[in-house]
Coordinates of C-alpha atoms in Angstrom, one line a residue:
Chain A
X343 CA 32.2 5.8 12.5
X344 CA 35.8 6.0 13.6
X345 CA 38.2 6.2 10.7
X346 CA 41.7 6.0 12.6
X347 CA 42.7 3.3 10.5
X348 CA 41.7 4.2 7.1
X349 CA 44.4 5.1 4.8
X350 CA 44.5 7.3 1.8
X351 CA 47.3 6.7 -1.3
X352 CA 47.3 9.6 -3.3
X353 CA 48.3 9.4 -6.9
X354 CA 49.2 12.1 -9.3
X355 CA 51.5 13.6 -6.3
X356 CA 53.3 16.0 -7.2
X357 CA 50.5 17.6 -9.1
X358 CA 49.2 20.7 -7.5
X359 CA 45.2 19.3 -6.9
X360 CA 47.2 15.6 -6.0
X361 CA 49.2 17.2 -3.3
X362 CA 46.4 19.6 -1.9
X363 CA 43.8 16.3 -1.5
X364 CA 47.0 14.9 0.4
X365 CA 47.7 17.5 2.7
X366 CA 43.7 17.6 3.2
X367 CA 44.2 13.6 4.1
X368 CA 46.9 14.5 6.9
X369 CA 44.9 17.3 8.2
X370 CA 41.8 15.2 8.9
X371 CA 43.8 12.4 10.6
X372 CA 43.9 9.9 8.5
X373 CA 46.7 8.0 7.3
X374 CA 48.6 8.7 4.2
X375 CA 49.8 6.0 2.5
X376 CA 53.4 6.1 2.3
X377 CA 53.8 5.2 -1.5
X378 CA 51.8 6.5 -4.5
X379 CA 52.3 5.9 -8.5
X380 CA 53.7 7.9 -11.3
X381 CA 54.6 8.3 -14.4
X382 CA 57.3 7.6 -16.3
X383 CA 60.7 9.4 -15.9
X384 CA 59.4 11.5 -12.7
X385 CA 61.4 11.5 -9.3
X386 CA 61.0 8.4 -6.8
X387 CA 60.4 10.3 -3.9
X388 CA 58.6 13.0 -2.4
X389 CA 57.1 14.5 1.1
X390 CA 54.4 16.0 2.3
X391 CA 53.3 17.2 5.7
X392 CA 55.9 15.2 7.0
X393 CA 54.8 11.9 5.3
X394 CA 57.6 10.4 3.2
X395 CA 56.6 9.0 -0.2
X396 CA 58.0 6.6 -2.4
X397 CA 56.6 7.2 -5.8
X398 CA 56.7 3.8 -8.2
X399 CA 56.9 4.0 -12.1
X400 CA 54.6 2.5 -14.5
X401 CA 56.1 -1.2 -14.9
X402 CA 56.1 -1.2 -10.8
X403 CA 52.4 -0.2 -10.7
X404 CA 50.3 -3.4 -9.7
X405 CA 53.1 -4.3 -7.9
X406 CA 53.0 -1.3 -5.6
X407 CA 49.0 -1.3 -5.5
X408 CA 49.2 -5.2 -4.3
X409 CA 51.9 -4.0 -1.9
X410 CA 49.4 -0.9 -0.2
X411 CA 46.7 -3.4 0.0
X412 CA 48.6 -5.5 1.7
X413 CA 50.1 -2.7 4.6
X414 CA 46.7 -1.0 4.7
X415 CA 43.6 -3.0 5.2
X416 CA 41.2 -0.4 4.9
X417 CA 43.0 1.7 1.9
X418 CA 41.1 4.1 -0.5
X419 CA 43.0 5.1 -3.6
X420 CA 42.8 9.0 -4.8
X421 CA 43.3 9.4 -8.6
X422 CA 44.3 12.9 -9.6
X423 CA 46.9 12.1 -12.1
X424 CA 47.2 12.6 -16.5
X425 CA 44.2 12.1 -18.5
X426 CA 46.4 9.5 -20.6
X427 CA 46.6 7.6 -17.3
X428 CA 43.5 7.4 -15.8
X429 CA 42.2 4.7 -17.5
X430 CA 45.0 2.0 -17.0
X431 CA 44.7 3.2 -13.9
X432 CA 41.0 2.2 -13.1
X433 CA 42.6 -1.0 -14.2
X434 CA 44.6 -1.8 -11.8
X435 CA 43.1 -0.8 -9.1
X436 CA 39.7 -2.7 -10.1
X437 CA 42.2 -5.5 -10.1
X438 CA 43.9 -4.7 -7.3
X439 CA 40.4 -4.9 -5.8
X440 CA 41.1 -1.9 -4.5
X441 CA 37.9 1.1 -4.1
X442 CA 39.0 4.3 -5.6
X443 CA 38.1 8.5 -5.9
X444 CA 38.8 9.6 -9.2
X445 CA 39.3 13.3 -9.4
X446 CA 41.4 13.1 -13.3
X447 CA 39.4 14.4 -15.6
X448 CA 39.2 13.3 -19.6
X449 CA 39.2 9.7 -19.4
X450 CA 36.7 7.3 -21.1
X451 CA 34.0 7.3 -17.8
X452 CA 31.9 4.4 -19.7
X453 CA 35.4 2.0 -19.7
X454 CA 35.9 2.6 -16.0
X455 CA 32.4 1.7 -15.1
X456 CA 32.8 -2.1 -16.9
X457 CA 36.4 -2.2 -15.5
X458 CA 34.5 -1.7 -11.8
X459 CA 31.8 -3.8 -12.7
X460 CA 33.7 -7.1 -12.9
X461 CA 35.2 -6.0 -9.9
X462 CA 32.8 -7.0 -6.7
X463 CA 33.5 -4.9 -3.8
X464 CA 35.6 -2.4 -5.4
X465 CA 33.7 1.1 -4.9
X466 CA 34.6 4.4 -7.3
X467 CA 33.5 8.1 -6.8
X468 CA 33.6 9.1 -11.0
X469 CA 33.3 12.9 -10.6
X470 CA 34.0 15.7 -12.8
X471 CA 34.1 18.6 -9.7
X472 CA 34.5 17.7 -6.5
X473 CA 33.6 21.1 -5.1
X474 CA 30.7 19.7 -2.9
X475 CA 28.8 23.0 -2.6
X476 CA 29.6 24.2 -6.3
X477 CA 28.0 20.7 -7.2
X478 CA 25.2 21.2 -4.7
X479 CA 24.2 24.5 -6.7
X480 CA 24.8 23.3 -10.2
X481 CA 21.7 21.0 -8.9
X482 CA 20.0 23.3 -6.8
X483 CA 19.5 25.0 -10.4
X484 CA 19.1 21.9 -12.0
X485 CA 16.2 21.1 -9.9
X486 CA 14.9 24.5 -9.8
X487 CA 14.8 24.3 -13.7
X488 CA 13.1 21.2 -13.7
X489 CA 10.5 21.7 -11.2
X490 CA 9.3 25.1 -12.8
X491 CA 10.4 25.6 -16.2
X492 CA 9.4 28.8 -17.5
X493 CA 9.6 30.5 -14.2
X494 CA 12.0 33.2 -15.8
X495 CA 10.7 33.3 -19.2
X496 CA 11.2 36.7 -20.6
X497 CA 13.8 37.7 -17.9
X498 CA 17.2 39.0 -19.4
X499 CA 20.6 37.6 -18.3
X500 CA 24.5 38.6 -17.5
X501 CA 27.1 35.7 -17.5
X502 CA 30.6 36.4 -16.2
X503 CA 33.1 33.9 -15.3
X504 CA 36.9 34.5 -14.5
X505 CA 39.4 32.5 -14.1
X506 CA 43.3 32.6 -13.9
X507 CA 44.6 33.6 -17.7
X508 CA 45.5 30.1 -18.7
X509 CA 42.4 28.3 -18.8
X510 CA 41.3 29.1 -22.6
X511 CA 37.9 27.3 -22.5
X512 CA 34.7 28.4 -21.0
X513 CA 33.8 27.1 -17.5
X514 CA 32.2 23.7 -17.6
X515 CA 30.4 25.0 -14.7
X516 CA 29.2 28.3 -16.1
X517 CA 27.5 26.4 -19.3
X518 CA 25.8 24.2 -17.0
X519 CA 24.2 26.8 -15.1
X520 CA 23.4 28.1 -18.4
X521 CA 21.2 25.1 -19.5
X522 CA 19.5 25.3 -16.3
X523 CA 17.9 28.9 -16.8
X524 CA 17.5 28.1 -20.2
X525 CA 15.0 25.8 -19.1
X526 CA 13.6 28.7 -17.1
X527 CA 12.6 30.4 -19.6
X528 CA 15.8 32.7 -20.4
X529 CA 17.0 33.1 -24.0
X530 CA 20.5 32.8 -23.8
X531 CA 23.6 31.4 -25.4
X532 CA 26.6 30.1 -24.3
X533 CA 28.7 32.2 -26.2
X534 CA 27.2 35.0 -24.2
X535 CA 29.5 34.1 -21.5
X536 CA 31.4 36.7 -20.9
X537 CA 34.9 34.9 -20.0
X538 CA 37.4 37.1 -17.7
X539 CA 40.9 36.4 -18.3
X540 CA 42.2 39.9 -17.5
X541 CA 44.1 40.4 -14.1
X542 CA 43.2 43.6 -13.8
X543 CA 39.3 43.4 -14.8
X544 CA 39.8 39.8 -12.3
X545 CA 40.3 42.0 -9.2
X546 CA 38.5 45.1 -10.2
X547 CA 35.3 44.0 -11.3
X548 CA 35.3 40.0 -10.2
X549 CA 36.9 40.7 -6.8
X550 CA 39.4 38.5 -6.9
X551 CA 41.8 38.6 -4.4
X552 CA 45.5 39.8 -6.3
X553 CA 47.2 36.5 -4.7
X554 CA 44.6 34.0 -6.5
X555 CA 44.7 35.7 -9.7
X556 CA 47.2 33.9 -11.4
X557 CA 47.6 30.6 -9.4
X558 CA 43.8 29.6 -9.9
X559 CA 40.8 30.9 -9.5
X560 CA 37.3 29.9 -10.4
X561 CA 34.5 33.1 -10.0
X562 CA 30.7 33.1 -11.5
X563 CA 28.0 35.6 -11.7
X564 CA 24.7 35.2 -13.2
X565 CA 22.5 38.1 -13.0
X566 CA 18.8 38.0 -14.2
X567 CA 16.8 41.1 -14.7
X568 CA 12.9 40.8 -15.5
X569 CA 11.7 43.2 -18.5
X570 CA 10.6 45.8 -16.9
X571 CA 14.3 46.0 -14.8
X572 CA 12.1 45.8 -11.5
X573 CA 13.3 42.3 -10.3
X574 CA 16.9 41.7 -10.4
X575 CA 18.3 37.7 -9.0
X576 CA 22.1 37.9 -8.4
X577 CA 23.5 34.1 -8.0
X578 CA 27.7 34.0 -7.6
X579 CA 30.1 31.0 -6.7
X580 CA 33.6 32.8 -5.8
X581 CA 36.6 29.6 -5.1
X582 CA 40.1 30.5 -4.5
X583 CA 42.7 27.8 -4.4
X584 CA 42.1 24.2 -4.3
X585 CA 41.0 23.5 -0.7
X586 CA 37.1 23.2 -1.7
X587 CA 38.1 20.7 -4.0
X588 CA 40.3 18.4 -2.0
X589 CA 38.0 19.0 0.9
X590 CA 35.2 17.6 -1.2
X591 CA 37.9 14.4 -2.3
X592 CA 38.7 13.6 0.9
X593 CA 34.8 13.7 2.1
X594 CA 34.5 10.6 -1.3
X595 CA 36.9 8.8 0.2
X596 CA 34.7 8.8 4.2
X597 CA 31.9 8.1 1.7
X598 CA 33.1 5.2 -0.1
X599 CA 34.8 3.8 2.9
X600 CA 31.6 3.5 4.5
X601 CA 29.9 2.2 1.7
X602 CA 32.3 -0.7 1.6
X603 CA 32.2 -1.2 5.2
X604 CA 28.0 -1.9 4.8
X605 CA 28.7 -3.9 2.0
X606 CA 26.3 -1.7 -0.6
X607 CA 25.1 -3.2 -4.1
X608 CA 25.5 -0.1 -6.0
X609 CA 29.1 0.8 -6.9
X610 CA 29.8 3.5 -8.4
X611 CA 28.8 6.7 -6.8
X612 CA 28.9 10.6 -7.6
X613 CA 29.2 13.8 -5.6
X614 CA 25.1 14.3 -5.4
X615 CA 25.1 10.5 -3.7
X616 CA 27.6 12.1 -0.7
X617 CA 26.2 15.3 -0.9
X618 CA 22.4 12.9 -0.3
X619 CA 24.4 11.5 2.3
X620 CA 24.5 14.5 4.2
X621 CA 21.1 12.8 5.9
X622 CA 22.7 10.1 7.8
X623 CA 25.5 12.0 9.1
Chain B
X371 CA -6.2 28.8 -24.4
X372 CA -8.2 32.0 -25.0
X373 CA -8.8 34.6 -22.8
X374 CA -10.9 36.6 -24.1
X375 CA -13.6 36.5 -22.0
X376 CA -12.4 36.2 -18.8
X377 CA -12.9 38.6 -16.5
X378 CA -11.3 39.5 -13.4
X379 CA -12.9 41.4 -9.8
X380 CA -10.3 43.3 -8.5
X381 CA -11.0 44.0 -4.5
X382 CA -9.0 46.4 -2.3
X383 CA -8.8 49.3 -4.8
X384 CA -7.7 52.0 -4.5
X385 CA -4.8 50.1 -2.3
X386 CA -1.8 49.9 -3.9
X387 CA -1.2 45.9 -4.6
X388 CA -5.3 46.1 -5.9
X389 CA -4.2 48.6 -8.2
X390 CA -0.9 47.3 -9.2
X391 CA -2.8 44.1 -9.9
X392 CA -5.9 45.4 -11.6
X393 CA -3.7 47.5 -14.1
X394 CA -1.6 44.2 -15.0
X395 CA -5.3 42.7 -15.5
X396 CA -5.8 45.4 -18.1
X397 CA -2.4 45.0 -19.7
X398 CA -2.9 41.2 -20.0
X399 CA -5.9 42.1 -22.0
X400 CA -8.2 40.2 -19.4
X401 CA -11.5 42.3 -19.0
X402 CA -11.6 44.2 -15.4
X403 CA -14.5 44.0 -13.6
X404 CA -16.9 47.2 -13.3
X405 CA -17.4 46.5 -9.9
X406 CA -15.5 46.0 -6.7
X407 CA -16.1 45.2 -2.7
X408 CA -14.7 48.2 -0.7
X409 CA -14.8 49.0 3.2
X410 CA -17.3 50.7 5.3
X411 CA -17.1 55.0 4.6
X412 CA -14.9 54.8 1.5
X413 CA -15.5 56.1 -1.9
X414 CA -18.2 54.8 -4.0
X415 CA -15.9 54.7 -7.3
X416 CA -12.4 55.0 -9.3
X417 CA -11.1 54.6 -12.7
X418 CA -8.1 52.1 -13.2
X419 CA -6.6 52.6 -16.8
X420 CA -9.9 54.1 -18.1
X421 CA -12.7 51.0 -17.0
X422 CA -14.8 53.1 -14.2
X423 CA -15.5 50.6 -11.2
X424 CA -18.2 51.0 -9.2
X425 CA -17.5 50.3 -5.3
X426 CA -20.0 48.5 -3.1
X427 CA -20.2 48.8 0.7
X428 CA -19.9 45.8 2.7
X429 CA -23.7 45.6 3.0
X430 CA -24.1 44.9 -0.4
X431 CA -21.3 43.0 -0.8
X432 CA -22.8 39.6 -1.6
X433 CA -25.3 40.9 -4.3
X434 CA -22.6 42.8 -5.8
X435 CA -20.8 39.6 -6.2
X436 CA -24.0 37.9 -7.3
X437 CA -24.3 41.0 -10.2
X438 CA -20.9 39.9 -11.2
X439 CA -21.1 36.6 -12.0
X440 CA -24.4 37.1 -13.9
X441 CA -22.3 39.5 -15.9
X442 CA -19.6 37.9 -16.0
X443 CA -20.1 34.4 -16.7
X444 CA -15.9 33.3 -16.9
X445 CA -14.9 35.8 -13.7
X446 CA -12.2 35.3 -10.8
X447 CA -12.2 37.5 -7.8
X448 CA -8.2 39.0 -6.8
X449 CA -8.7 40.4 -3.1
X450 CA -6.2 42.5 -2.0
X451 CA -8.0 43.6 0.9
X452 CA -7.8 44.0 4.9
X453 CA -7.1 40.9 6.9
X454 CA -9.8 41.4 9.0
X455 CA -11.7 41.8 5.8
X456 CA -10.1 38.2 4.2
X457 CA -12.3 36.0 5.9
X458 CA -15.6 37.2 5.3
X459 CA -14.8 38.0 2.1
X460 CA -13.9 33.9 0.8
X461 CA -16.7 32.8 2.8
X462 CA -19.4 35.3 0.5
X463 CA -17.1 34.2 -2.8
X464 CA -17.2 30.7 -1.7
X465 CA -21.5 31.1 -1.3
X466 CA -21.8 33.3 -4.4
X467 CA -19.7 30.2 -6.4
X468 CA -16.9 33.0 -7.2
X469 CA -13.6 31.2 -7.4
X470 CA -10.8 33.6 -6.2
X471 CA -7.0 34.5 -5.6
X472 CA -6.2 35.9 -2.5
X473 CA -3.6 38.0 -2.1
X474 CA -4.7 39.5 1.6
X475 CA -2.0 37.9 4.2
X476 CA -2.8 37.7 8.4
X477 CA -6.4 36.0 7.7
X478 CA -6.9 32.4 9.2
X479 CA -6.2 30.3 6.4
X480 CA -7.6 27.3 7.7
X481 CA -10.9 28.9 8.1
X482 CA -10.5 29.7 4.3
X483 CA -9.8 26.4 3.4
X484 CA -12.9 25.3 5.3
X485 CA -14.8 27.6 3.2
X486 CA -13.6 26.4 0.1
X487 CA -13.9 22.6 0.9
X488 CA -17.8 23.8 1.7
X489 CA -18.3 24.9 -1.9
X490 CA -17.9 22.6 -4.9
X491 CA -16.5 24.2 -8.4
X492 CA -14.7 26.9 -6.0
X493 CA -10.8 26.8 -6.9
X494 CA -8.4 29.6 -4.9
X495 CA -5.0 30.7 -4.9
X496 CA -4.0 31.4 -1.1
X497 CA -0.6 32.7 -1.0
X498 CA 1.3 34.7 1.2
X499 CA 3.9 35.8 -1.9
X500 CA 2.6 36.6 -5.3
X501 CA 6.3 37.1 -6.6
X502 CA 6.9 34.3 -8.9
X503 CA 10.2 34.5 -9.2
X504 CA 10.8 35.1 -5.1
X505 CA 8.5 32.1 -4.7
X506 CA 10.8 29.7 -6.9
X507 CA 14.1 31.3 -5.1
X508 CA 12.8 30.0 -1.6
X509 CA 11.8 26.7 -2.9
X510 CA 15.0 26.1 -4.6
X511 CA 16.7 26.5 -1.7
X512 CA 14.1 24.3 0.7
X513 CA 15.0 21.9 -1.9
X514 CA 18.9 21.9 -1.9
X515 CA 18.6 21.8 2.2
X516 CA 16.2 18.7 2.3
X517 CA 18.2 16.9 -0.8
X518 CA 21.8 17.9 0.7
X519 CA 21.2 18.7 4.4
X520 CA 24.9 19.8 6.2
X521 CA 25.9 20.8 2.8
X522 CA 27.8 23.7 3.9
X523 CA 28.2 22.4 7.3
X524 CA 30.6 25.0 9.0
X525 CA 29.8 28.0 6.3
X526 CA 29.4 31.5 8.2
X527 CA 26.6 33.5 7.0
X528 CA 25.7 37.0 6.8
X529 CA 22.3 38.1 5.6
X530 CA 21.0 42.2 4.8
X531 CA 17.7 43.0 3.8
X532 CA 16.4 46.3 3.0
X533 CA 13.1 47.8 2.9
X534 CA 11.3 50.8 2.6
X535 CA 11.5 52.5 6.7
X536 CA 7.8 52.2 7.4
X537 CA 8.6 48.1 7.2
X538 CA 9.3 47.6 11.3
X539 CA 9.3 43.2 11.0
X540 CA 12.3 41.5 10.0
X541 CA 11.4 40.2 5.9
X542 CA 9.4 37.1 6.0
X543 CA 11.0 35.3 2.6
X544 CA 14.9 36.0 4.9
X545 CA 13.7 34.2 7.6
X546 CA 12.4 31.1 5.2
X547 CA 15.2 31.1 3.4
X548 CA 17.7 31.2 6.3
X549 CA 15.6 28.3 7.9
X550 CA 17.2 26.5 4.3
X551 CA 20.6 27.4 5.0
X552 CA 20.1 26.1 9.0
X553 CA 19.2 22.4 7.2
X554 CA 22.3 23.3 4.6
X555 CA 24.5 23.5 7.9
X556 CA 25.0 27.1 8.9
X557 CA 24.4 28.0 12.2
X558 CA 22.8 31.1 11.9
X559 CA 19.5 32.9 14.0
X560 CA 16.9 34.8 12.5
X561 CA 17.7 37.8 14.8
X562 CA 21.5 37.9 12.5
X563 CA 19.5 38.9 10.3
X564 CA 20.4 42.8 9.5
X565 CA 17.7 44.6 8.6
X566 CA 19.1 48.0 6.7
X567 CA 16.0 50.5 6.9
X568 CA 18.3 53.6 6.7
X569 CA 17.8 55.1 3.4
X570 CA 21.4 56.1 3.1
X571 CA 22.7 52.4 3.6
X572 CA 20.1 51.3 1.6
X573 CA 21.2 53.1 -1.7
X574 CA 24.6 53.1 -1.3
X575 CA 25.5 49.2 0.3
X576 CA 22.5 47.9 -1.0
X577 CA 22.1 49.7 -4.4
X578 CA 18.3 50.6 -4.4
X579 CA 17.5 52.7 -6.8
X580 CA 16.6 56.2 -5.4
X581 CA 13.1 56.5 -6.4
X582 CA 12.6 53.4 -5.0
X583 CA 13.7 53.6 -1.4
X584 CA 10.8 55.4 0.1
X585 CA 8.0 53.7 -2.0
X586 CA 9.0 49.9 -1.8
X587 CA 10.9 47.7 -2.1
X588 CA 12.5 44.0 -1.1
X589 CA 16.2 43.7 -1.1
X590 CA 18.1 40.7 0.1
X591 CA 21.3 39.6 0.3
X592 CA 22.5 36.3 1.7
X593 CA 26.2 35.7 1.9
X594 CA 27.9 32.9 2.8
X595 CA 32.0 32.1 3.2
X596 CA 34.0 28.9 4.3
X597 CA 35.7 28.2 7.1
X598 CA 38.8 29.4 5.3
X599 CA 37.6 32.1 3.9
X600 CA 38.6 30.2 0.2
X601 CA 34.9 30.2 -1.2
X602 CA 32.4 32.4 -1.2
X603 CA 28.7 32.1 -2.5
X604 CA 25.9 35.0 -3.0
X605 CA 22.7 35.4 -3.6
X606 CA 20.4 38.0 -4.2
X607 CA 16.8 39.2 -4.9
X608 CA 15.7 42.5 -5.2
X609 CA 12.8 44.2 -6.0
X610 CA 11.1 47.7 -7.1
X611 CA 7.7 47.7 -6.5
X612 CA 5.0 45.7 -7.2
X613 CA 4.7 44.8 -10.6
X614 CA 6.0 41.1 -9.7
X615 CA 3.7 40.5 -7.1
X616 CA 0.3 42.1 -9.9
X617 CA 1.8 39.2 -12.7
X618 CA 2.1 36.6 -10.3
X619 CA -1.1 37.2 -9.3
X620 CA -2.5 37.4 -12.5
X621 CA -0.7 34.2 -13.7
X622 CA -2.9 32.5 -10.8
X623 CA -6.1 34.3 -12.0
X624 CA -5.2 32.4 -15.0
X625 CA -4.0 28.7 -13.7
X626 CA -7.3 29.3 -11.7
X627 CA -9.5 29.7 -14.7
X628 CA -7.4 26.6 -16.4
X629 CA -8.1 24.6 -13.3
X630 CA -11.8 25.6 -13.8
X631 CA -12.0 24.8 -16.9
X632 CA -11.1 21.3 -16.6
X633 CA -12.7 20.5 -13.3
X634 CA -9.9 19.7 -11.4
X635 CA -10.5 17.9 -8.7
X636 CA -8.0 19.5 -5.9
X637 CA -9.5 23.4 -5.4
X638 CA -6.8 25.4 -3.4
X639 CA -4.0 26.3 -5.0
X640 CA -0.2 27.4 -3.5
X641 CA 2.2 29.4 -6.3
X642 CA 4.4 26.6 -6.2
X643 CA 1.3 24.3 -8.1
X644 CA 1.8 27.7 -10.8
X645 CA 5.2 27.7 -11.6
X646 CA 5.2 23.8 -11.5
X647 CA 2.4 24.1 -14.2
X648 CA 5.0 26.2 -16.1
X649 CA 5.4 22.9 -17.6
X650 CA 2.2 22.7 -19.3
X651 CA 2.7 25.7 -21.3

């Protein structure tokens, strides 16, 4: 499917994950739309990869999302803005009647399905990660746990997760994992999670490169050794930056935009659906 | 269930996997068989963790089996034989009534299955991999590639296995699991695959344990890195030995005599039905 007129407004710009799904937009060749929302008291312009920006405030934001639906016909709407916003968001785009990716994180999911199911033909990609192959082995160990529980029972396990030193809580990612081998049989908790929030221990023993220490960084291991210390299963999921992330945003938006286009009953989708989807391409 | 009287034939001592096998029989507290089948101009008996088994020559072969199941009324036969010894072998198990795992690879395994079908109350295990653990590994991964093929479309892969020198083939379980990775996207051939049989690169890059290097053992590492270089996955399984191929094997001798029990209707087995029955227990 040719998508050379399918146009991309990217809210929460200038936010760091925002801006990298809009640079991912520009570098696939698709059109950025030239205005996006904010939030109140923020600057009223900005660029990126050329593309000018005019960013509208609060009391202007139906206005402006009646105003892109207008200029592009075939718009998707990218949501990486506050948690506090996420949900008057939903809002107005369901009203808008316009389909939407939302990448923001902490808002009330069960309020933005019933906003998008009075909505007809508005589509939403709800995800918590959008890392497509993160998400792909979260499930890979979700199935593997559900199709042969047990299969590990009695092996012992190491946990180690680092990230840069200002994210306090555990990985989301790492105590999902966690579940899964639980249901395989391993006796462990999640406060056995070893969390790394040391530079130096980061790049020593993580292998972290020095340049994504601090700016963000997202590195797993999970080694399982069987009771006798003859089998040993080493699983790790290393991301640097953002680009995974906004790669996996950008491949919602293709997702949902063909959805729409075959007029499909179901709409609200997740990142297994396009990951699934991976058959038809 | 109780095992108490179940009783296991072990076939193919004094080869390695038969004896790894038969003494994980004896530390399951499952009663070993005083007898065994052996080849033509070989010993006529061995001890195995003090039971004393007496060895028949293929001439005797099906009254010996006969002997056994009078004296052993709840018996399964392990073979862990020759290949060219596999298929006469099931077809005197399947005549004597002997249900049976078989751990023997290169027979013809559709003449086995004929065998089987021949014989009514006859239940097998016919698996090329006894390892469990290895076993749930591949399947996970034939699972992620046929739920989310193209998954890591455009990933670049490099795979190393290590094995003890005398192993000339490129690993079996590497070239299934990079047939996953080839649905997952990757385009990558089996002859990538680097097979490390140097002893020195296989303790110092690969991290087999020195008293392991010449006797056996089953490395792998599979590596895989985005186009950007910005994530990186691994995986690994290693193994020392052959105690995980002697449990999974006895775990089968078990799902067999459970299977038996309850007069399943379906008689040959594959690991994958054993670790899916995981959720029985």
């Amino acid at each position: 499917m040719l998508h050379d007129d399918l146009a991309v407004m990217v809210n929460g710009v200038p936010g760091k994950m925002a801006t990298a799904a809009a640079e991912e937009v520009v570098h696939r060749g698709l059109i950025l739309a030239d205005e996006a929302l904010t939030g109140p008291d923020m600057r009223d312009k900005i660029e990126i990869n050329g593309v000018q920006i005019r960013l509208s405030p609060p009391e202007e934001h139906f206005a402006c999302l009646q105003r892109c639906r207008e200029k592009y016909p075939r718009l998707i709407v990218v949501d990486y803005t506050h948690p506090s916003a996420a949900n008057p968001n939903v809002r107005n785009y369901a009203s808008a009647g316009l389909s939407f990716v939302i990448g923001t994180t902490g808002g009330d999911v069960s309020a933005m399905k019933d906003a998008i199911a009075g909505a007809p033909g508005v589509y939403a990609v709800i995800a918590p990660n959008m890392g497509k192959q993160i998400v792909a082995f979260q499930a890979m160990m979700d199935m593997m746990a559900t199709e042969f529980p047990g299969a590990f029972a009695g092996y012992k396990m190491v946990v180690k997760e680092s990230h840069q030193a200002t994210k306090a809580d555990t990985s989301g990612t790492a105590k999902s994992v966690v579940a899964s081998f639980n249901k395989l049989g391993l006796n462990f908790q999640v406060d056995e999670i070893e969390k790394v929030r040391d530079e130096e221990r980061s790049v020593n023993e993580m292998h972290v490169p020095q340049e994504h220490v601090k700016s963000g960084h997202a590195f797993h291991t999970y080694h399982v050794t069987s009771p006798d210390g003859s089998v040993n299963f080493e699983f790790q999921h290393n991301v640097c930056g953002r680009l995974v992330y906004a790669a996996g945003t950008v491949d919602a938006v293709q997702f949902l935009d063909a959805q729409r286009q075959k007029g499909e009953e179901k709409q609200v989708f997740s990142m297994i659906d396009i990951l699934r989807s991976g058959e038809m391409s």
